[in-house]
Amino acid sequence: MTDSQLVKAAAKGDEKAFSQLVERHYKALTMTLLAYVKDPEDARDICQQAILKAYERLSSLLDSASFKSWLYRIAINAANDHLKKKRKVLWADNLSEIPESREPSSFEKLKTAQQTSRVREAIDKLPEKQRIIVALRIYEDMDYRQISQVLTCEPSTARANFFHAIKSLKRILEDEI
Amino acid sequence: MKEITCEKSQDLILKDLDEDLDFSEEQSLTNHIAQCDKCAHAKIVYGRIYSSLAGAAPEDPGAPFWEEHLKDMKSKIKEKGGKRKRGWGWAPAYAAASVIIVISVSLYGLWNIHLNPLMDITSARSIVLELDHVYGPVTPENGVYDIYGFKSQDLDIKFALDDPSLGPCWFEVEESAYNSLM
């Protein structure tokens, strides 16, 4: 069954159809959220929150074929809220405690000698908006039209931002790669 | 062929990696790279970044994480689904209860003999709206609202207030046809 057929059935109250949709998308969605929020527990919680919200509002989805981008949009909005709250908490924590600067250990240096790890670290250094575009484009293999639906922007903007992210990665990795 | 800048060349390199270059863009890029070491190097670096990106996805949290995640989510969906079903299940009961209350109020009005005519036609209209919920449309037969009441279908509807200061809270409905059958 296609997503669209499952969405229609789920909107009529078929709980099994919705469970099938969940099983189809929850892993990829969680991995995308993990690339964005960088914490597996947070990614899991946000994913569950988004899926439950989608379940509640399924009947408001006009185009059943666009379920995936709709679900991702809900999840990314939830992740944005989460990151905003986390920033506030970090800011409050920093008022009372200034973290010590920490040099990477030789073990860490050895670990990051691997190209994949270096790229992963570089991605983590990207601004949030660029990080999510990389996740959607590379890990989710979404085209710019789909990304634009998720991020509610023009496809050309999505592409420009993706290119910008790759250029940022090049600047970070230029001497190492 | 028109020369392109290094900035434009780098955009075309990215477009190429995205497999979105048309023929003329491909020609421009090839010509530029042949003459520009900086962009030739950039093409290699971008290529390496691109090929590393897919492998640089966050580490998989492992099977136990996914199992627990799915189990947790399914139970939450079930809980949510149950609430949704219960919510719909109660709707007819609430509707029936509302109808019973309105009918009881109407019938109570039958026994409430402190008759005071309505003070204005707006009150009459609002009572008619209430009656509509109980009896269906009770539009006056002659189309004219009257502060004392009117006939509609088999009903002889008389408006009567228990206390005019409270507004249209009580009213009397005489079911003429029903009464005559009795």
Coordinates of C-alpha atoms in Angstrom, one line a residue:
Chain A
M1 CA 0.0 0.0 0.0
T2 CA 1.2 3.5 -0.7
D3 CA 1.5 6.2 1.9
S4 CA -1.4 8.0 0.4
Q5 CA -3.7 4.9 0.7
L6 CA -2.5 4.3 4.3
V7 CA -3.1 8.0 5.2
K8 CA -6.7 7.8 3.8
A9 CA -7.4 4.6 5.8
A10 CA -5.8 6.0 9.0
A11 CA -7.9 9.2 8.6
K12 CA -11.0 7.1 8.7
G13 CA -9.9 5.6 12.0
D14 CA -7.8 2.6 10.9
E15 CA -5.2 2.4 13.6
K16 CA -3.3 -0.4 12.0
A17 CA -2.9 1.7 8.8
F18 CA -1.3 4.5 10.9
S19 CA 1.0 2.0 12.7
Q20 CA 2.2 0.9 9.2
L21 CA 2.9 4.5 8.3
V22 CA 4.8 4.9 11.6
E23 CA 6.9 1.7 11.0
R24 CA 7.7 3.0 7.5
H25 CA 9.0 6.4 8.6
Y26 CA 10.0 6.5 12.2
K27 CA 13.6 5.3 11.8
A28 CA 14.5 7.8 9.0
L29 CA 12.7 10.6 10.8
T30 CA 14.6 9.8 14.0
M31 CA 17.9 9.7 12.2
T32 CA 17.2 13.1 10.6
L33 CA 16.3 14.5 13.9
L34 CA 19.4 13.0 15.4
A35 CA 21.5 14.8 12.8
Y36 CA 19.7 18.0 13.8
V37 CA 19.4 17.9 17.6
K38 CA 22.4 15.6 18.1
D39 CA 21.0 13.6 21.1
P40 CA 19.3 10.2 20.5
E41 CA 16.9 10.6 23.4
D42 CA 15.8 14.0 22.3
A43 CA 15.5 12.8 18.7
R44 CA 13.3 9.9 19.9
D45 CA 11.1 12.2 22.0
I46 CA 10.6 14.7 19.3
C47 CA 9.9 12.0 16.8
Q48 CA 7.2 10.5 19.0
Q49 CA 5.7 14.0 19.7
A50 CA 5.6 14.7 16.0
I51 CA 4.0 11.3 15.1
L52 CA 1.3 11.7 17.8
K53 CA 0.6 15.3 16.6
A54 CA 0.3 14.0 13.0
Y55 CA -2.1 11.2 14.2
E56 CA -4.3 13.8 15.9
R57 CA -4.4 16.1 12.9
L58 CA -4.4 13.5 10.1
S59 CA -7.9 14.6 9.0
S60 CA -6.6 18.1 8.3
L61 CA -4.0 16.8 5.8
L62 CA -5.5 17.8 2.5
D63 CA -3.0 16.1 0.2
S64 CA -2.5 12.5 1.5
A65 CA 0.4 12.1 -0.9
S66 CA 2.5 14.7 0.9
F67 CA 2.3 12.9 4.2
K68 CA 6.1 12.4 4.5
S69 CA 7.0 16.1 4.0
W70 CA 4.0 17.1 6.3
L71 CA 5.3 14.7 9.0
Y72 CA 8.9 16.0 8.7
R73 CA 7.6 19.6 8.8
I74 CA 5.8 18.9 12.1
A75 CA 8.9 17.2 13.5
I76 CA 11.3 19.9 12.4
N77 CA 9.0 22.6 14.0
A78 CA 9.0 20.5 17.2
A79 CA 12.8 20.2 17.0
N80 CA 13.1 24.0 16.5
D81 CA 11.0 24.5 19.7
H82 CA 13.2 22.0 21.5
L83 CA 16.4 23.7 20.4
K84 CA 15.1 27.1 21.4
K85 CA 14.2 25.8 24.9
K86 CA 17.6 24.1 25.2
R87 CA 19.4 27.3 24.2
K88 CA 17.5 29.1 27.0
V89 CA 18.5 26.5 29.5
L90 CA 22.2 26.6 28.4
W91 CA 22.2 30.3 28.6
A92 CA 20.8 30.2 32.1
D93 CA 23.4 27.5 33.1
N94 CA 26.2 29.6 31.7
L95 CA 25.2 32.5 34.0
S96 CA 26.3 30.5 37.0
E97 CA 28.9 28.3 35.5
I98 CA 31.4 29.1 32.8
P99 CA 32.5 25.9 31.2
E100 CA 36.3 25.2 31.1
S101 CA 37.9 25.2 27.7
R102 CA 38.9 21.7 26.8
E103 CA 41.6 20.6 24.4
P104 CA 40.9 17.4 22.5
S105 CA 42.9 14.5 23.9
S106 CA 45.4 12.6 21.7
F107 CA 43.0 9.7 21.6
E108 CA 40.3 12.1 20.3
K109 CA 42.7 13.4 17.8
L110 CA 43.5 9.9 16.6
K111 CA 39.8 9.2 16.4
T112 CA 39.0 12.3 14.4
A113 CA 41.8 11.3 12.0
Q114 CA 39.2 9.3 10.1
Q115 CA 37.6 11.2 7.3
T116 CA 34.1 10.2 8.2
S117 CA 34.4 11.3 11.7
R118 CA 35.9 14.6 10.6
V119 CA 33.0 15.2 8.2
R120 CA 30.5 14.3 11.0
E121 CA 32.1 16.8 13.3
A122 CA 32.2 19.4 10.6
I123 CA 28.4 18.9 10.1
D124 CA 27.8 19.3 13.8
K125 CA 29.6 22.7 13.5
L126 CA 27.2 23.9 10.9
P127 CA 24.4 26.3 11.8
E128 CA 21.1 24.5 12.6
K129 CA 19.4 25.5 9.3
Q130 CA 22.3 24.2 7.2
R131 CA 22.5 21.0 9.3
I132 CA 18.9 20.1 8.7
I133 CA 19.2 20.7 4.9
V134 CA 22.2 18.4 4.7
A135 CA 20.3 15.8 6.7
L136 CA 17.2 16.0 4.4
R137 CA 19.2 16.1 1.2
I138 CA 21.9 13.5 2.0
Y139 CA 20.4 11.1 4.5
E140 CA 16.8 11.4 3.4
D141 CA 17.7 11.8 -0.3
M142 CA 14.9 14.4 -0.7
D143 CA 14.9 16.6 -3.7
Y144 CA 14.7 20.3 -3.4
R145 CA 11.0 20.4 -4.0
Q146 CA 10.4 18.0 -1.1
I147 CA 12.9 19.9 1.1
S148 CA 11.0 23.1 0.3
Q149 CA 7.7 21.6 1.4
V150 CA 9.3 20.5 4.7
L151 CA 11.0 23.8 5.4
T152 CA 8.2 25.9 3.8
C153 CA 10.5 27.8 1.4
E154 CA 11.1 27.9 -2.3
P155 CA 13.0 25.0 -3.9
S156 CA 15.6 27.5 -5.2
T157 CA 16.1 28.7 -1.6
A158 CA 16.5 25.1 -0.4
R159 CA 19.2 24.5 -3.1
A160 CA 21.0 27.7 -2.3
N161 CA 21.1 26.8 1.4
F162 CA 22.3 23.3 0.7
F163 CA 25.1 24.7 -1.5
H164 CA 25.9 27.2 1.2
A165 CA 26.1 24.3 3.7
I166 CA 28.6 22.4 1.5
K167 CA 30.7 25.5 1.1
S168 CA 30.7 25.9 4.8
L169 CA 31.8 22.3 5.2
K170 CA 34.6 23.0 2.7
R171 CA 35.8 26.0 4.7
I172 CA 35.8 23.9 7.9
L173 CA 37.5 20.8 6.3
E174 CA 39.7 22.4 3.7
D175 CA 43.0 21.7 5.4
E176 CA 42.0 18.3 6.7
I177 CA 40.4 16.5 3.8
Chain B
M1 CA 32.7 30.5 -25.1
K2 CA 32.1 33.0 -22.3
E3 CA 34.5 32.8 -19.3
I4 CA 33.1 32.1 -15.9
T5 CA 34.3 33.4 -12.5
C6 CA 35.7 31.1 -9.8
E7 CA 32.6 31.8 -7.7
K8 CA 30.4 30.7 -10.5
S9 CA 32.6 27.7 -11.2
Q10 CA 32.2 26.5 -7.6
D11 CA 28.4 26.8 -7.9
L12 CA 28.7 24.7 -11.1
I13 CA 30.9 22.1 -9.3
L14 CA 28.1 21.7 -6.6
K15 CA 25.5 21.5 -9.3
D16 CA 27.5 18.9 -11.1
L17 CA 27.8 16.8 -7.9
D18 CA 24.0 17.2 -7.6
E19 CA 23.8 15.8 -11.2
D20 CA 22.0 18.9 -12.4
L21 CA 24.4 20.4 -15.0
D22 CA 23.3 21.1 -18.5
F23 CA 25.6 20.7 -21.5
S24 CA 26.7 24.3 -21.8
E25 CA 27.3 24.6 -18.0
E26 CA 29.4 21.4 -18.2
Q27 CA 31.5 22.9 -21.0
S28 CA 32.0 26.2 -19.1
L29 CA 33.1 24.3 -16.0
T30 CA 35.5 22.0 -17.8
N31 CA 37.1 24.9 -19.6
H32 CA 37.4 26.9 -16.4
I33 CA 38.9 24.0 -14.4
A34 CA 41.4 23.3 -17.1
Q35 CA 42.8 26.8 -16.6
C36 CA 42.3 27.3 -12.8
D37 CA 44.2 25.2 -10.3
K38 CA 42.2 26.6 -7.4
C39 CA 38.9 25.5 -8.8
A40 CA 40.4 22.1 -9.9
H41 CA 41.5 21.6 -6.3
A42 CA 38.0 22.8 -5.0
K43 CA 36.4 20.2 -7.3
I44 CA 38.4 17.4 -5.6
V45 CA 37.7 18.7 -2.1
Y46 CA 33.9 19.0 -2.8
G47 CA 33.9 15.5 -4.3
R48 CA 35.5 14.1 -1.2
I49 CA 33.1 16.0 1.1
Y50 CA 30.2 14.8 -1.0
S51 CA 31.3 11.2 -1.0
S52 CA 31.9 11.3 2.8
L53 CA 28.6 12.9 3.6
A54 CA 26.4 9.8 3.2
G55 CA 28.7 7.9 5.5
A56 CA 28.8 10.7 8.0
A57 CA 25.2 10.2 9.1
P58 CA 24.8 10.1 12.8
E59 CA 25.7 6.7 14.3
D60 CA 22.8 4.3 14.5
P61 CA 21.7 4.1 18.1
G62 CA 21.3 0.3 17.8
A63 CA 18.5 -2.3 17.8
P64 CA 17.4 -2.0 21.5
F65 CA 16.9 1.7 21.0
W66 CA 14.7 1.2 17.9
E67 CA 12.7 -1.6 19.5
E68 CA 12.0 0.4 22.6
H69 CA 11.2 3.5 20.5
L70 CA 8.7 1.6 18.3
K71 CA 7.1 -0.1 21.3
D72 CA 6.8 3.1 23.2
M73 CA 5.3 4.9 20.2
K74 CA 2.8 2.2 19.4
S75 CA 1.5 2.2 22.9
K76 CA 1.1 6.0 22.8
I77 CA -0.8 5.7 19.5
K78 CA -3.0 3.1 21.0
E79 CA -3.7 5.3 24.0
K80 CA -4.4 8.3 21.7
G81 CA -6.6 6.2 19.4
G82 CA -8.6 4.9 22.4
K83 CA -9.2 8.4 23.7
R84 CA -10.3 9.4 20.2
K85 CA -12.7 6.5 20.0
R86 CA -14.1 7.2 23.5
G87 CA -14.5 10.8 22.5
W88 CA -16.7 10.0 19.6
G89 CA -18.5 7.3 21.5
W90 CA -19.7 9.8 24.1
A91 CA -20.9 12.4 21.5
P92 CA -24.3 10.8 20.9
A93 CA -24.8 10.3 24.6
Y94 CA -24.1 14.0 25.2
A95 CA -26.5 15.0 22.4
A96 CA -29.2 12.7 23.8
A97 CA -28.7 14.1 27.3
S98 CA -29.0 17.7 26.0
V99 CA -32.3 16.8 24.2
I100 CA -33.7 15.2 27.4
I101 CA -32.8 18.3 29.4
V102 CA -34.4 20.7 26.9
I103 CA -37.6 18.5 26.8
S104 CA -37.7 18.3 30.6
V105 CA -37.4 22.0 30.8
S106 CA -40.2 22.4 28.2
L107 CA -42.4 19.9 30.0
Y108 CA -41.8 21.6 33.4
G109 CA -43.1 24.7 31.7
L110 CA -46.3 22.9 31.1
W111 CA -46.9 22.6 34.8
N112 CA -45.7 26.0 35.6
I113 CA -48.8 28.1 35.6
H114 CA -47.4 31.6 36.4
L115 CA -48.2 32.9 33.0
N116 CA -46.6 36.1 31.9
P117 CA -46.5 37.0 28.2
L118 CA -43.1 37.6 26.6
M119 CA -41.9 41.2 26.7
D120 CA -40.6 41.3 23.1
I121 CA -40.4 39.5 19.9
T122 CA -36.6 38.8 20.2
S123 CA -37.4 36.6 23.2
A124 CA -40.0 34.8 21.2
R125 CA -37.5 34.1 18.4
S126 CA -34.9 32.8 20.8
I127 CA -37.5 30.4 22.4
V128 CA -38.4 29.2 18.9
L129 CA -34.8 28.4 18.3
E130 CA -34.8 26.3 21.5
L131 CA -37.9 24.6 20.4
D132 CA -36.4 23.8 17.0
H133 CA -33.9 21.6 18.7
V134 CA -36.6 19.6 20.4
Y135 CA -39.4 19.4 17.9
G136 CA -37.7 20.2 14.6
P137 CA -38.7 23.4 12.7
V138 CA -41.6 25.1 14.5
T139 CA -42.0 28.1 12.3
P140 CA -45.3 29.8 12.8
E141 CA -48.0 28.6 10.3
N142 CA -48.7 32.2 9.3
G143 CA -45.1 33.2 9.4
V144 CA -45.7 35.7 12.1
Y145 CA -44.1 35.6 15.6
D146 CA -46.3 36.7 18.4
I147 CA -45.3 37.4 21.9
Y148 CA -48.2 35.2 23.2
G149 CA -47.5 32.2 21.0
F150 CA -48.5 30.6 17.8
K151 CA -49.6 27.4 16.1
S152 CA -47.2 25.3 14.3
Q153 CA -47.7 21.7 13.0
D154 CA -49.7 20.0 15.7
L155 CA -48.4 22.3 18.4
D156 CA -50.2 25.1 20.0
I157 CA -47.2 27.0 21.4
K158 CA -47.8 29.5 24.1
F159 CA -45.1 31.6 25.5
A160 CA -45.2 32.1 29.2
L161 CA -42.5 33.4 31.6
D162 CA -42.1 32.3 35.1
D163 CA -40.4 35.6 35.9
P164 CA -40.2 38.3 33.2
S165 CA -37.0 39.7 34.8
L166 CA -35.2 36.5 34.1
G167 CA -35.8 36.7 30.3
P168 CA -37.2 33.8 28.3
C169 CA -36.2 30.9 30.6
W170 CA -39.6 29.1 30.9
F171 CA -42.2 28.7 28.3
E172 CA -45.2 26.6 27.7
V173 CA -46.0 24.3 24.8
E174 CA -49.4 22.8 24.4
E175 CA -49.5 19.9 22.2
S176 CA -53.1 20.5 21.0
A177 CA -53.3 17.4 18.7
Y178 CA -51.7 15.1 21.3
N179 CA -54.1 16.4 24.0
S180 CA -57.1 16.0 21.8
L181 CA -56.1 12.3 21.2
M182 CA -55.9 11.8 24.9

